[in-house]
Coordinates of C-alpha atoms in Angstrom, one line a residue:
M1 CA 162.6 136.2 80.6
Q2 CA 165.9 134.7 81.9
Q3 CA 167.8 137.9 81.6
D4 CA 165.0 139.9 83.2
L5 CA 164.9 137.6 86.2
I6 CA 168.7 137.8 86.7
A7 CA 168.6 141.5 86.2
Q8 CA 165.9 141.8 88.9
A9 CA 167.9 139.6 91.2
R10 CA 171.1 141.7 90.6
T11 CA 169.2 144.9 91.4
W12 CA 168.0 143.4 94.7
L13 CA 171.4 142.1 95.5
A14 CA 173.0 145.6 95.1
E15 CA 171.0 147.0 98.0
D16 CA 170.7 143.9 100.3
P17 CA 172.2 144.9 103.6
D18 CA 172.6 141.3 105.0
P19 CA 175.8 139.4 104.1
E20 CA 174.0 136.1 104.6
T21 CA 171.2 136.7 102.1
R22 CA 173.6 138.5 99.7
D23 CA 175.7 135.3 99.6
E24 CA 172.6 133.2 99.0
L25 CA 171.4 135.3 96.2
A26 CA 174.8 135.7 94.6
K27 CA 175.2 132.0 94.4
L28 CA 171.8 131.6 92.7
I29 CA 172.7 134.3 90.2
D30 CA 176.1 132.7 89.5
T31 CA 174.7 129.3 89.0
E32 CA 171.7 130.7 87.1
D33 CA 169.3 128.7 89.2
L34 CA 166.2 130.1 87.5
D35 CA 163.7 128.0 89.5
A36 CA 165.0 129.2 92.8
L37 CA 165.2 132.8 91.6
A38 CA 161.7 132.6 90.1
A39 CA 160.4 131.4 93.5
R40 CA 162.0 134.3 95.3
F41 CA 161.0 137.0 92.7
A42 CA 157.5 135.8 91.8
G43 CA 155.9 138.8 93.6
T44 CA 156.1 140.3 97.1
L45 CA 155.0 139.0 100.5
Q46 CA 151.6 140.4 101.3
F47 CA 149.9 141.3 104.6
G48 CA 147.7 138.4 105.7
T49 CA 145.9 137.4 108.9
A50 CA 149.1 138.1 110.9
G51 CA 150.9 140.8 108.8
L52 CA 153.9 139.4 106.9
R53 CA 155.0 135.8 107.3
G54 CA 157.2 133.6 105.2
E55 CA 160.3 131.6 104.8
L56 CA 163.7 133.2 105.5
G57 CA 165.8 133.9 102.4
A58 CA 166.7 136.4 99.8
G59 CA 164.2 138.2 97.5
P60 CA 160.8 139.9 97.8
M61 CA 159.0 136.6 98.4
R62 CA 161.1 135.8 101.4
M63 CA 161.5 137.2 104.9
N64 CA 164.8 139.2 105.1
R65 CA 166.2 142.5 106.2
S66 CA 165.4 144.2 102.9
V67 CA 161.7 143.2 103.1
V68 CA 161.6 144.2 106.8
I69 CA 163.2 147.6 106.2
R70 CA 160.6 148.3 103.4
A71 CA 157.8 147.1 105.7
A72 CA 159.0 149.4 108.5
A73 CA 159.4 152.3 106.1
G74 CA 155.9 151.8 104.8
L75 CA 154.5 151.6 108.3
A76 CA 156.4 154.8 109.3
A77 CA 155.0 156.6 106.2
Y78 CA 151.5 155.4 107.1
L79 CA 151.8 156.6 110.7
K80 CA 153.1 160.0 109.6
A81 CA 150.3 160.4 107.1
Q82 CA 147.9 159.7 110.0
G83 CA 149.5 162.6 111.9
R84 CA 151.5 160.4 114.3
T85 CA 154.9 162.0 113.6
G86 CA 156.9 161.9 116.9
G87 CA 154.7 159.1 118.3
L88 CA 156.2 156.0 120.0
V89 CA 156.5 152.6 118.2
V90 CA 157.2 149.7 120.5
I91 CA 158.9 146.7 119.1
G92 CA 159.0 143.1 120.4
Y93 CA 160.6 140.0 119.0
D94 CA 160.8 136.2 119.6
A95 CA 163.9 134.0 119.5
R96 CA 163.7 132.8 115.9
Y97 CA 166.5 133.3 113.4
K98 CA 166.9 136.9 112.4
S99 CA 164.2 138.2 114.8
A100 CA 166.6 140.5 116.7
D101 CA 168.0 141.8 113.5
F102 CA 164.5 142.6 112.2
A103 CA 163.6 144.3 115.4
R104 CA 166.7 146.5 115.3
D105 CA 166.1 147.4 111.6
T106 CA 162.6 148.4 112.5
A107 CA 163.8 150.6 115.4
A108 CA 166.3 152.3 113.1
V109 CA 163.8 153.0 110.4
M110 CA 161.3 154.4 112.8
T111 CA 163.9 156.6 114.4
G112 CA 165.1 157.8 111.0
A113 CA 161.5 158.7 110.0
G114 CA 161.0 161.0 113.0
L115 CA 159.1 158.6 115.2
R116 CA 160.3 157.4 118.6
A117 CA 161.1 153.7 118.9
A118 CA 161.5 151.4 121.9
V119 CA 162.5 147.8 121.8
L120 CA 161.6 145.2 124.4
P121 CA 164.7 144.1 126.3
R122 CA 165.0 140.5 125.0
P123 CA 162.9 137.9 123.3
L124 CA 159.6 137.9 125.1
P125 CA 156.0 136.6 124.5
T126 CA 153.9 138.4 121.9
P127 CA 151.3 139.3 124.6
V128 CA 153.9 141.3 126.4
L129 CA 154.3 143.5 123.3
A130 CA 150.5 143.7 122.9
Y131 CA 150.3 144.9 126.5
A132 CA 153.2 147.3 126.1
I133 CA 151.5 149.2 123.3
R134 CA 148.7 150.6 125.5
H135 CA 150.7 150.6 128.7
L136 CA 153.3 153.0 127.1
G137 CA 150.8 155.0 125.0
A138 CA 152.4 153.9 121.7
V139 CA 150.9 154.8 118.3
A140 CA 151.8 151.4 117.0
G141 CA 153.6 148.2 117.8
V142 CA 155.5 145.6 115.8
E143 CA 156.1 142.0 116.9
V144 CA 158.7 140.0 115.0
T145 CA 157.5 136.4 115.1
A146 CA 156.3 133.5 113.0
S147 CA 154.4 132.0 115.9
H148 CA 154.1 128.2 115.4
N149 CA 155.4 128.1 111.9
P150 CA 158.4 125.9 110.8
P151 CA 161.9 126.9 111.9
R152 CA 162.9 128.5 108.6
D153 CA 160.0 131.0 108.8
N154 CA 159.7 134.4 110.4
G155 CA 157.1 137.1 110.4
Y156 CA 156.2 140.7 111.1
K157 CA 153.0 141.4 113.0
V158 CA 151.7 145.0 113.1
Y159 CA 149.5 146.6 115.8
L160 CA 148.1 150.1 116.0
G161 CA 147.8 152.2 119.1
D162 CA 144.6 150.6 120.3
G163 CA 146.7 147.5 121.0
S164 CA 144.9 145.4 118.3
Q165 CA 146.4 143.9 115.2
I166 CA 145.7 145.8 111.9
V167 CA 142.5 145.3 109.9
P168 CA 141.2 146.9 106.7
P169 CA 141.6 149.6 105.6
A170 CA 144.8 150.1 107.6
D171 CA 146.4 146.9 106.2
G172 CA 145.8 147.9 102.6
E173 CA 147.0 151.5 103.2
I174 CA 150.2 150.2 104.9
A175 CA 150.7 147.8 102.0
D176 CA 150.4 150.7 99.6
A177 CA 152.9 152.7 101.6
I178 CA 155.3 149.8 101.5
A179 CA 154.9 149.5 97.7
A180 CA 155.7 153.2 97.4
V181 CA 159.1 152.8 99.2
G182 CA 161.9 153.6 96.8
P183 CA 165.5 152.3 96.9
L184 CA 166.7 151.3 100.3
A185 CA 169.5 153.8 100.1
G186 CA 166.8 156.4 100.6
V187 CA 165.5 154.9 103.8
D188 CA 167.3 156.7 106.7
R189 CA 168.6 154.1 109.2
P190 CA 170.6 155.7 112.0
E191 CA 172.9 153.6 114.1
S192 CA 171.3 154.7 117.4
G193 CA 168.6 156.9 118.8
W194 CA 166.0 154.4 120.0
E195 CA 165.4 153.1 123.5
I196 CA 166.0 149.6 124.7
L197 CA 163.4 149.1 127.4
G198 CA 164.2 147.6 130.8
D199 CA 162.1 145.0 132.7
E200 CA 159.6 147.6 133.9
V201 CA 157.1 146.8 131.1
L202 CA 157.5 143.1 131.7
D203 CA 157.0 143.7 135.5
A204 CA 153.9 145.7 134.8
Y205 CA 152.5 142.9 132.5
L206 CA 153.2 140.3 135.2
A207 CA 151.6 142.4 137.8
R208 CA 148.4 142.6 135.7
T209 CA 148.2 138.8 135.1
D210 CA 146.7 138.5 138.6
V211 CA 143.5 140.2 137.5
V212 CA 142.4 137.1 135.5
L213 CA 142.1 135.2 138.8
A214 CA 139.4 135.4 141.4
A215 CA 140.5 136.7 144.8
G216 CA 141.1 133.9 147.2
S217 CA 140.6 131.2 144.6
P218 CA 142.4 127.8 145.1
R219 CA 145.8 127.6 143.4
T220 CA 146.7 124.0 143.9
A221 CA 146.9 122.5 140.4
Q222 CA 150.2 120.9 139.5
V223 CA 151.2 121.6 135.9
V224 CA 153.7 120.1 133.5
Y225 CA 154.7 122.9 131.1
T226 CA 156.5 123.1 127.8
A227 CA 157.5 126.3 125.9
M228 CA 158.0 124.3 122.7
H229 CA 161.5 125.8 122.4
G230 CA 160.0 129.3 122.5
V231 CA 160.1 132.3 124.8
G232 CA 157.4 131.4 127.3
T233 CA 159.2 129.6 130.1
S234 CA 160.5 132.5 132.3
V235 CA 157.4 134.6 131.9
L236 CA 154.9 131.8 132.6
A237 CA 156.9 130.6 135.6
A238 CA 157.0 134.1 137.0
A239 CA 153.3 134.5 136.5
F240 CA 152.6 131.2 138.3
A241 CA 154.9 132.1 141.1
R242 CA 153.2 135.5 141.6
A243 CA 149.8 133.9 141.6
G244 CA 150.8 131.3 144.2
F245 CA 150.5 128.1 142.1
P246 CA 153.1 125.3 142.5
A247 CA 156.0 125.8 140.2
P248 CA 155.4 124.1 136.9
V249 CA 157.4 121.0 136.1
L250 CA 159.3 122.0 133.0
V251 CA 159.8 119.8 129.9
T252 CA 163.5 120.5 130.1
E253 CA 164.3 119.4 126.5
Q254 CA 162.0 122.2 125.2
A255 CA 162.3 124.8 128.0
E256 CA 164.9 127.1 126.5
P257 CA 164.5 129.2 123.3
D258 CA 166.0 127.4 120.3
P259 CA 165.2 128.6 116.7
A260 CA 166.0 125.2 115.3
F261 CA 163.2 123.6 117.3
P262 CA 165.2 120.4 117.4
T263 CA 162.7 118.1 119.1
V264 CA 159.6 118.8 116.9
A265 CA 158.8 118.7 113.2
F266 CA 156.5 121.7 113.6
P267 CA 156.6 123.8 116.9
N268 CA 152.8 123.7 117.2
P269 CA 151.1 121.8 120.1
E270 CA 148.4 120.7 117.6
E271 CA 150.9 118.9 115.3
P272 CA 151.3 115.1 115.7
G273 CA 154.3 114.3 117.9
A274 CA 154.8 117.9 119.2
M275 CA 153.5 116.9 122.7
D276 CA 155.3 113.6 123.0
L277 CA 158.0 114.9 125.4
A278 CA 155.5 116.7 127.5
F279 CA 153.4 113.6 127.9
A280 CA 156.6 111.6 128.8
T281 CA 157.3 114.2 131.5
A282 CA 153.7 114.0 132.7
R283 CA 153.9 110.2 133.0
R284 CA 156.8 110.7 135.4
A285 CA 155.5 113.7 137.3
N286 CA 151.8 112.8 137.5
P287 CA 150.5 116.3 137.3
D288 CA 146.9 117.6 137.1
L289 CA 147.4 119.2 133.7
V290 CA 149.9 119.6 130.9
I291 CA 150.1 123.1 129.5
A292 CA 151.9 124.1 126.3
N293 CA 152.6 127.4 124.7
D294 CA 153.5 127.9 121.1
P295 CA 156.9 129.5 120.5
D296 CA 155.8 133.1 121.0
A297 CA 153.5 132.1 123.9
D298 CA 150.3 133.7 122.6
R299 CA 148.6 130.2 122.3
C300 CA 147.8 127.8 125.1
A301 CA 147.3 124.1 124.7
V302 CA 145.9 121.9 127.5
A303 CA 146.1 118.1 128.0
V304 CA 144.4 116.1 130.8
P305 CA 144.8 112.6 132.3
D306 CA 142.6 110.2 130.5
A307 CA 142.9 106.4 131.0
A308 CA 141.2 105.8 127.7
A309 CA 143.7 107.8 125.8
D310 CA 146.9 106.4 124.2
G311 CA 149.7 107.0 126.7
G312 CA 147.2 108.1 129.4
W313 CA 147.0 111.8 128.3
R314 CA 144.5 113.5 126.0
M315 CA 144.9 116.8 124.3
L316 CA 141.8 119.0 124.6
R317 CA 140.6 120.7 121.5
G318 CA 140.7 124.4 121.4
D319 CA 136.9 124.5 121.3
E320 CA 136.9 122.3 124.5
V321 CA 139.2 124.7 126.3
G322 CA 137.2 127.6 125.0
A323 CA 134.0 126.2 126.4
L324 CA 135.7 125.3 129.8
L325 CA 137.0 128.8 130.3
A326 CA 133.6 130.3 129.3
A327 CA 131.8 128.1 131.8
H328 CA 134.4 129.0 134.5
L329 CA 134.0 132.8 133.9
V330 CA 130.2 132.4 133.9
A331 CA 130.4 130.6 137.2
R332 CA 132.5 133.4 138.6
G333 CA 129.8 135.9 137.5
A334 CA 131.6 137.5 134.5
T335 CA 129.5 139.8 132.4
G336 CA 130.0 141.3 129.0
V337 CA 130.3 140.1 125.5
F338 CA 131.7 136.6 124.7
A339 CA 133.1 136.5 121.2
E340 CA 134.7 133.9 118.9
S341 CA 135.7 133.5 115.3
I342 CA 133.2 131.9 112.9
V343 CA 135.3 128.7 112.7
S344 CA 135.0 128.1 116.4
S345 CA 132.3 126.0 118.1
S346 CA 128.8 127.4 118.3
L347 CA 128.7 126.1 121.9
L348 CA 130.1 129.5 123.2
G349 CA 126.9 131.2 122.0
R350 CA 124.8 128.8 123.9
I351 CA 126.8 129.3 127.1
A352 CA 126.7 133.1 126.7
E353 CA 123.0 133.2 126.0
K354 CA 122.0 131.0 129.0
A355 CA 124.1 133.3 131.2
G356 CA 122.5 136.4 129.8
N357 CA 125.7 137.6 128.3
G358 CA 126.2 139.1 124.8
Y359 CA 127.7 137.0 122.0
Q360 CA 129.3 137.9 118.8
E361 CA 130.9 136.0 115.9
T362 CA 133.8 137.5 114.0
L363 CA 136.1 136.7 111.1
T364 CA 139.1 134.5 111.9
G365 CA 141.8 136.1 113.9
F366 CA 142.2 138.1 117.1
K367 CA 142.5 141.3 115.1
W368 CA 138.7 140.9 114.8
I369 CA 137.9 139.3 118.1
A370 CA 139.7 142.0 120.1
R371 CA 137.7 144.8 118.5
V372 CA 134.3 143.5 119.7
D373 CA 132.6 146.2 121.8
G374 CA 132.2 145.3 125.4
L375 CA 134.4 142.2 125.0
R376 CA 134.8 140.2 128.2
Y377 CA 136.1 136.9 126.8
G378 CA 137.2 135.8 123.3
Y379 CA 138.6 132.7 121.9
E380 CA 139.2 130.8 118.6
E381 CA 139.7 127.1 118.1
A382 CA 143.4 127.4 117.2
L383 CA 144.3 127.5 120.9
G384 CA 143.9 131.3 121.3
Y385 CA 142.2 132.9 124.3
C386 CA 141.8 136.5 125.3
V387 CA 140.9 136.4 129.0
D388 CA 142.0 140.0 129.9
P389 CA 140.9 142.2 127.0
D390 CA 141.4 145.4 129.1
G391 CA 145.1 144.5 129.4
V392 CA 145.9 142.5 126.3
R393 CA 143.8 143.0 123.2
D394 CA 145.0 139.8 121.6
K395 CA 145.3 136.1 122.5
D396 CA 147.5 135.5 125.5
G397 CA 148.9 132.0 126.3
V398 CA 150.2 133.1 129.7
T399 CA 147.0 134.5 131.3
A400 CA 145.0 131.7 129.6
A401 CA 147.3 129.2 131.3
L402 CA 146.6 130.9 134.7
L403 CA 142.9 130.7 134.2
V404 CA 143.0 127.1 133.2
A405 CA 145.1 126.3 136.3
E406 CA 142.6 128.1 138.5
L407 CA 139.7 126.2 137.0
A408 CA 141.6 122.9 137.5
S409 CA 142.3 123.9 141.1
V410 CA 138.6 124.7 141.8
L411 CA 137.5 121.3 140.3
K412 CA 140.3 119.5 142.2
E413 CA 138.9 120.7 145.5
E414 CA 135.6 119.3 144.5
G415 CA 137.1 116.0 143.5
R416 CA 136.4 116.6 139.9
T417 CA 138.3 117.2 136.7
L418 CA 138.1 119.2 133.4
L419 CA 136.6 116.1 131.7
D420 CA 133.9 116.0 134.3
L421 CA 133.0 119.7 133.6
L422 CA 133.0 119.0 129.8
D423 CA 130.4 116.2 130.5
D424 CA 128.3 118.7 132.5
I425 CA 128.5 121.2 129.6
A426 CA 127.5 118.6 127.1
V427 CA 124.4 117.6 129.1
E428 CA 123.4 121.2 129.6
H429 CA 123.9 122.5 126.1
G430 CA 124.2 119.4 123.9
L431 CA 127.3 117.6 122.7
H432 CA 129.2 119.9 120.3
A433 CA 131.8 117.7 118.6
T434 CA 134.3 119.4 116.4
D435 CA 137.1 118.3 114.0
Q436 CA 139.2 119.7 111.2
L437 CA 140.2 118.6 107.8
S438 CA 143.5 120.4 107.2
V439 CA 145.5 119.9 104.0
R440 CA 149.1 121.3 103.8
V441 CA 150.1 121.9 100.2
E442 CA 153.3 122.7 98.3
D443 CA 151.4 124.2 95.3
L444 CA 148.9 127.0 96.3
S445 CA 146.9 126.3 93.2
V446 CA 145.6 123.2 94.9
I447 CA 143.8 125.4 97.4
A448 CA 142.4 127.7 94.7
D449 CA 141.2 124.7 92.7
A450 CA 139.4 123.2 95.8
M451 CA 137.7 126.5 96.6
R452 CA 136.6 126.9 92.9
R453 CA 135.2 123.3 92.8
L454 CA 133.2 123.9 96.0
R455 CA 131.9 127.2 94.7
D456 CA 130.9 125.7 91.3
T457 CA 129.4 122.6 92.7
P458 CA 128.4 123.0 96.4
P459 CA 127.6 119.8 98.2
T460 CA 123.9 119.1 98.8
A461 CA 124.5 116.6 101.6
L462 CA 127.4 115.5 103.8
A463 CA 127.4 112.3 105.9
G464 CA 123.7 111.9 105.0
L465 CA 122.9 115.3 106.5
A466 CA 121.1 117.7 104.1
V467 CA 122.9 121.0 103.4
T468 CA 120.2 123.5 104.4
S469 CA 122.2 126.6 103.4
A470 CA 125.4 127.4 101.5
E471 CA 127.1 130.9 102.0
D472 CA 130.0 132.3 100.0
L473 CA 131.6 134.5 102.6
S474 CA 133.6 136.3 99.9
E475 CA 130.4 138.3 99.4
G476 CA 130.1 139.2 103.0
T477 CA 127.1 138.9 105.3
E478 CA 125.0 141.3 107.5
Q479 CA 127.4 140.5 110.4
L480 CA 130.7 139.9 108.6
P481 CA 132.9 141.7 106.1
P482 CA 133.9 139.7 103.0
T483 CA 136.5 136.9 103.4
D484 CA 137.6 134.0 101.3
G485 CA 135.5 131.2 102.8
L486 CA 132.5 129.0 102.4
R487 CA 129.9 128.1 105.1
Y488 CA 127.5 125.3 105.0
Q489 CA 124.7 124.8 107.5
L490 CA 123.5 121.2 107.8
D491 CA 120.7 119.6 109.7
G492 CA 122.6 119.3 113.0
A493 CA 126.0 120.3 111.7
R494 CA 128.1 123.1 110.3
V495 CA 131.1 123.3 108.0
I496 CA 133.4 126.2 107.1
V497 CA 136.1 126.0 104.5
R498 CA 138.8 128.6 104.1
P499 CA 142.5 129.0 103.1
S500 CA 144.8 129.6 106.0
G501 CA 146.0 133.1 106.3
T502 CA 149.4 132.1 107.8
E503 CA 150.3 128.8 106.3
P504 CA 150.0 127.0 102.9
K505 CA 146.9 125.0 104.1
L506 CA 143.3 124.6 103.2
K507 CA 141.3 124.3 106.4
C508 CA 137.9 122.8 106.9
Y509 CA 136.2 123.3 110.2
L510 CA 133.5 120.7 111.1
E511 CA 131.0 120.7 113.9
V512 CA 128.1 118.4 114.8
V513 CA 125.6 119.0 117.6
V514 CA 124.0 115.9 119.3
P515 CA 121.3 116.4 121.9
V516 CA 122.0 114.8 125.2
G517 CA 119.3 114.1 127.8
S518 CA 121.5 112.8 130.6
A519 CA 125.0 111.8 131.4
D520 CA 124.1 108.2 130.6
E521 CA 123.6 109.2 127.0
L522 CA 127.0 110.7 126.6
P523 CA 128.9 107.6 125.3
D524 CA 126.3 107.1 122.6
A525 CA 126.2 110.8 121.7
R526 CA 130.0 110.9 121.4
A527 CA 130.0 107.8 119.2
K528 CA 127.4 109.4 117.0
G529 CA 129.3 112.7 116.8
A530 CA 132.5 110.9 115.9
E531 CA 130.7 108.9 113.2
L532 CA 129.1 112.0 111.7
L533 CA 132.4 114.0 111.7
A534 CA 134.2 111.1 110.0
G535 CA 131.4 111.0 107.3
I536 CA 131.5 114.8 106.8
K537 CA 135.2 114.8 106.5
R538 CA 135.1 111.9 103.9
D539 CA 132.3 113.5 101.8
L540 CA 133.8 117.0 102.0
S541 CA 137.2 115.8 100.9
A542 CA 135.6 114.1 97.9
A543 CA 133.6 117.2 97.0
A544 CA 136.7 119.5 97.3
G545 CA 138.9 117.1 95.4
I546 CA 141.5 117.0 98.1

């Protein structure tokens, strides 16, 4: 076993094109660090919710140039098998470690395979890449990003020519093509032959951002903005300037790209402490809103002044922003299908139904939401919003920020706030209170054990609410293809449990619905909702053994 592992590592080392990972692997071989080698050679990274994603390092279980070259070669082989030889593949990348190298390797592989490749001019938001695919008539797109993952991670997100992320069966066929790639010496990687795009694509994207706003709408909201050390600052600032909003007040410590993410433990607005600098800036600037993007600027987080909140600012949940944007679009007369992932609040369905719009639930991820026929608006609770599906068939943190700022401006002129509108929505549709039980693990078997426990012994009641139905989503439903998840309907509540597709986490999504007769009843309804959510979280944790 030991000799087999070392031999496997030596074979990998012999064809690794990157001096950095070669040095890392050589040291592990020389010191016979079997635990570290076993972790790197325990299998291969697999396509998940967002393509490939993992920790940087040597070996097939890490993100590195060898893995990326194989992924690109497999994608190229898949495209050629689909009759796309000579087609354009557009490539974008963020500012993480190795992102530019992975983008260049992808361009070289595509060029060597007989496809045309074009690379965005510099690190830019993921939605710019998603837009560029259709704008340029590409047959596929690749975005090198790990979104909001820790600093040592990177990833490889694949889109096809419709501008949406890959779904089955394409993901499996691409994975098969990657597995069939032989030695890297056989993958042609010329030194040139691809195009480095200018700013024309970015300019076209920015010109389109205006379509999410109503003509003549107020543009007065003052925003504090953080890019979370990512690539959003210049693009969002340009979009706000084009639209006529006041220039955002930047959180200067986090405004420039920095792959080390030095001021946050995790560069995700949802993580504890990640917004502390933004709130400190807001207390000085006294804006109407705080807006944050994640590092590749496809997610949008919103915080509002709230005297009752610690520090005077409260983060809105993704479900709250999702409902606010839906209500705003309805008020503007938007028609079409409103869609969301199954883990998002059922409130969207009530808003859409009352407005006479279509409504559809999908599996988690914008690769599913963006494919909904007739989509007008889509969102999921993890701070992702698609507000211009004709332009970007993916979540877009820049256009979502514009729409939030427009809504805040409309309310500001009325002497109202986003919190006032949330109250109105609760009175009209019932209070939909949501929460999450999220457990990050080192050992993935913990997640598998929890799912097995819940499947073997499903709970019959949570927080005193009877479980009225239990669905194993791995078997699929009439509306949904199979996925690894469990859904429980309760009397006045809903719970969904699933492993994360992008992080080593077990995620449990909780929702309770409390009827509200008038605004006077809201405090009691919120207290009841919070109590039920706490009880469900406690009982579900016990049932799952986490």
